[in-house]
């Protein structure tokens, strides 16, 4: 996985892959759904992207780390901001997305829908 100066390239893409919840693999282990990245004409690394539902869990965990506490402990205004960010990232197009977000925020599905509707009516 390190030919053609691949070490710096892998180090450069790793934060992005980690942020997406992806996995780095040797290019010869890539499956049909994986993305093979080349550097200087050689396949250096393959990236296995997460399933959408796994991505949502990863995004929620990253948001908790950024906030420094569980999302359920945030005040109402901060929870509304989280819902806005998640909507922009497509979180509610994932099956059970509203339920997953509601659980993470410690609110009901109805509350999440209210937050979403509030933005549309503002």
mmCIF file of C-alpha atoms in Angstrom:
data_model
loop_
_atom_site.group_PDB
_atom_site.id
_atom_site.type_symbol
_atom_site.label_atom_id
_atom_site.label_comp_id
_atom_site.label_asym_id
_atom_site.label_seq_id
_atom_site.Cartn_x
_atom_site.Cartn_y
_atom_site.Cartn_z
ATOM 1 C CA UNK A 1 0.000 0.000 0.000
ATOM 2 C CA UNK A 2 3.004 2.310 0.056
ATOM 3 C CA UNK A 3 4.507 2.207 -3.437
ATOM 4 C CA UNK A 4 5.156 5.333 -5.543
ATOM 5 C CA UNK A 5 5.459 7.624 -2.509
ATOM 6 C CA UNK A 6 2.107 6.499 -1.180
ATOM 7 C CA UNK A 7 2.813 7.060 2.526
ATOM 8 C CA UNK A 8 2.368 10.868 2.371
ATOM 9 C CA UNK A 9 -0.671 10.455 0.128
ATOM 10 C CA UNK A 10 -2.296 8.011 2.555
ATOM 11 C CA UNK A 11 -1.486 10.353 5.454
ATOM 12 C CA UNK A 12 -3.107 13.192 3.504
ATOM 13 C CA UNK A 13 -6.373 11.374 2.729
ATOM 14 C CA UNK A 14 -6.731 9.540 6.062
ATOM 15 C CA UNK A 15 -8.387 12.454 7.944
ATOM 16 C CA UNK A 16 -11.007 12.735 5.194
ATOM 17 C CA UNK A 17 -11.640 8.982 5.148
ATOM 18 C CA UNK A 18 -11.896 8.965 8.955
ATOM 19 C CA UNK A 19 -14.315 11.921 8.929
ATOM 20 C CA UNK A 20 -16.568 10.027 6.508
ATOM 21 C CA UNK A 21 -16.395 6.851 8.557
ATOM 22 C CA UNK A 22 -14.650 5.054 5.702
ATOM 23 C CA UNK A 23 -11.955 2.417 5.782
ATOM 24 C CA UNK A 24 -8.565 2.402 4.075
ATOM 25 C CA UNK A 25 -7.544 -0.833 2.324
ATOM 26 C CA UNK A 26 -4.734 -2.008 0.063
ATOM 27 C CA UNK A 27 -5.814 -1.426 -3.553
ATOM 28 C CA UNK A 28 -5.622 -5.136 -4.381
ATOM 29 C CA UNK A 29 -8.315 -5.804 -1.749
ATOM 30 C CA UNK A 30 -10.766 -3.313 -3.283
ATOM 31 C CA UNK A 31 -14.244 -4.542 -4.044
ATOM 32 C CA UNK A 32 -16.519 -3.270 -6.805
ATOM 33 C CA UNK A 33 -18.046 -0.576 -4.553
ATOM 34 C CA UNK A 34 -14.702 0.666 -3.196
ATOM 35 C CA UNK A 35 -12.891 3.726 -4.553
ATOM 36 C CA UNK A 36 -9.280 3.165 -5.620
ATOM 37 C CA UNK A 37 -7.089 6.259 -5.361
ATOM 38 C CA UNK A 38 -3.998 6.637 -7.533
ATOM 39 C CA UNK A 39 -0.959 8.793 -6.968
ATOM 40 C CA UNK A 40 1.695 9.457 -9.588
ATOM 41 C CA UNK A 41 0.243 6.829 -11.883
ATOM 42 C CA UNK A 42 0.055 3.996 -9.340
ATOM 43 C CA UNK A 43 -2.886 2.649 -7.329
ATOM 44 C CA UNK A 44 -1.963 3.523 -3.751
ATOM 45 C CA UNK A 45 -4.998 2.944 -1.588
ATOM 46 C CA UNK A 46 -8.620 1.856 -1.722
ATOM 47 C CA UNK A 47 -11.344 3.521 0.293
ATOM 48 C CA UNK A 48 -14.383 1.612 1.454
ATOM 49 C CA UNK A 49 -17.174 4.084 2.034
ATOM 50 C CA UNK A 50 -19.643 3.409 4.830
ATOM 51 C CA UNK A 51 -23.263 2.536 4.294
ATOM 52 C CA UNK A 52 -25.525 5.579 4.689
ATOM 53 C CA UNK A 53 -26.924 4.399 8.019
ATOM 54 C CA UNK A 54 -23.401 3.885 9.374
ATOM 55 C CA UNK A 55 -22.478 7.349 8.117
ATOM 56 C CA UNK A 56 -25.272 8.904 10.145
ATOM 57 C CA UNK A 57 -24.041 7.221 13.330
ATOM 58 C CA UNK A 58 -20.518 8.393 12.517
ATOM 59 C CA UNK A 59 -21.700 11.973 11.881
ATOM 60 C CA UNK A 60 -23.629 12.008 15.168
ATOM 61 C CA UNK A 61 -20.582 10.737 17.072
ATOM 62 C CA UNK A 62 -18.386 13.385 15.430
ATOM 63 C CA UNK A 63 -20.877 16.101 16.362
ATOM 64 C CA UNK A 64 -20.825 14.912 19.966
ATOM 65 C CA UNK A 65 -17.029 15.059 19.994
ATOM 66 C CA UNK A 66 -17.095 18.578 18.560
ATOM 67 C CA UNK A 67 -19.660 19.745 21.118
ATOM 68 C CA UNK A 68 -17.744 18.039 23.927
ATOM 69 C CA UNK A 69 -20.823 16.372 25.383
ATOM 70 C CA UNK A 70 -23.761 14.145 24.470
ATOM 71 C CA UNK A 71 -26.139 15.772 22.001
ATOM 72 C CA UNK A 72 -29.011 15.034 24.373
ATOM 73 C CA UNK A 73 -27.415 17.454 26.882
ATOM 74 C CA UNK A 74 -27.566 20.406 24.476
ATOM 75 C CA UNK A 75 -30.126 23.170 24.894
ATOM 76 C CA UNK A 76 -33.055 23.488 22.490
ATOM 77 C CA UNK A 77 -31.374 26.093 20.269
ATOM 78 C CA UNK A 78 -28.242 23.946 19.892
ATOM 79 C CA UNK A 79 -30.377 20.887 19.081
ATOM 80 C CA UNK A 80 -32.173 22.883 16.389
ATOM 81 C CA UNK A 81 -28.784 23.810 14.904
ATOM 82 C CA UNK A 82 -27.742 20.138 14.930
ATOM 83 C CA UNK A 83 -30.941 19.243 13.045
ATOM 84 C CA UNK A 84 -30.229 21.986 10.468
ATOM 85 C CA UNK A 85 -26.699 20.681 9.917
ATOM 86 C CA UNK A 86 -27.911 17.093 9.649
ATOM 87 C CA UNK A 87 -30.627 18.056 7.186
ATOM 88 C CA UNK A 88 -28.045 19.818 5.006
ATOM 89 C CA UNK A 89 -25.932 16.644 5.062
ATOM 90 C CA UNK A 90 -28.869 14.456 3.983
ATOM 91 C CA UNK A 91 -29.366 12.682 7.302
ATOM 92 C CA UNK A 92 -33.118 12.529 6.912
ATOM 93 C CA UNK A 93 -32.981 10.752 3.566
ATOM 94 C CA UNK A 94 -31.586 7.696 5.355
ATOM 95 C CA UNK A 95 -34.072 5.078 6.448
ATOM 96 C CA UNK A 96 -34.906 5.663 10.132
ATOM 97 C CA UNK A 97 -32.873 8.899 10.039
ATOM 98 C CA UNK A 98 -35.431 10.886 12.025
ATOM 99 C CA UNK A 99 -35.657 8.163 14.668
ATOM 100 C CA UNK A 100 -31.856 7.883 14.916
ATOM 101 C CA UNK A 101 -31.430 11.641 15.290
ATOM 102 C CA UNK A 102 -34.300 11.917 17.772
ATOM 103 C CA UNK A 103 -32.725 9.213 19.908
ATOM 104 C CA UNK A 104 -29.313 10.912 19.833
ATOM 105 C CA UNK A 105 -30.856 14.261 20.778
ATOM 106 C CA UNK A 106 -33.049 12.764 23.500
ATOM 107 C CA UNK A 107 -36.221 14.135 21.903
ATOM 108 C CA UNK A 108 -39.237 12.670 20.151
ATOM 109 C CA UNK A 109 -39.590 12.207 16.399
ATOM 110 C CA UNK A 110 -42.327 14.834 16.571
ATOM 111 C CA UNK A 111 -39.828 17.342 18.003
ATOM 112 C CA UNK A 112 -37.347 16.651 15.194
ATOM 113 C CA UNK A 113 -40.115 17.203 12.629
ATOM 114 C CA UNK A 114 -41.018 20.462 14.410
ATOM 115 C CA UNK A 115 -37.393 21.614 14.169
ATOM 116 C CA UNK A 116 -37.362 20.747 10.464
ATOM 117 C CA UNK A 117 -40.673 22.497 9.792
ATOM 118 C CA UNK A 118 -39.628 25.553 11.786
ATOM 119 C CA UNK A 119 -36.729 26.107 9.373
ATOM 120 C CA UNK A 120 -38.977 25.743 6.340
ATOM 121 C CA UNK A 121 -41.510 28.241 7.708
ATOM 122 C CA UNK A 122 -38.919 30.783 8.844
#
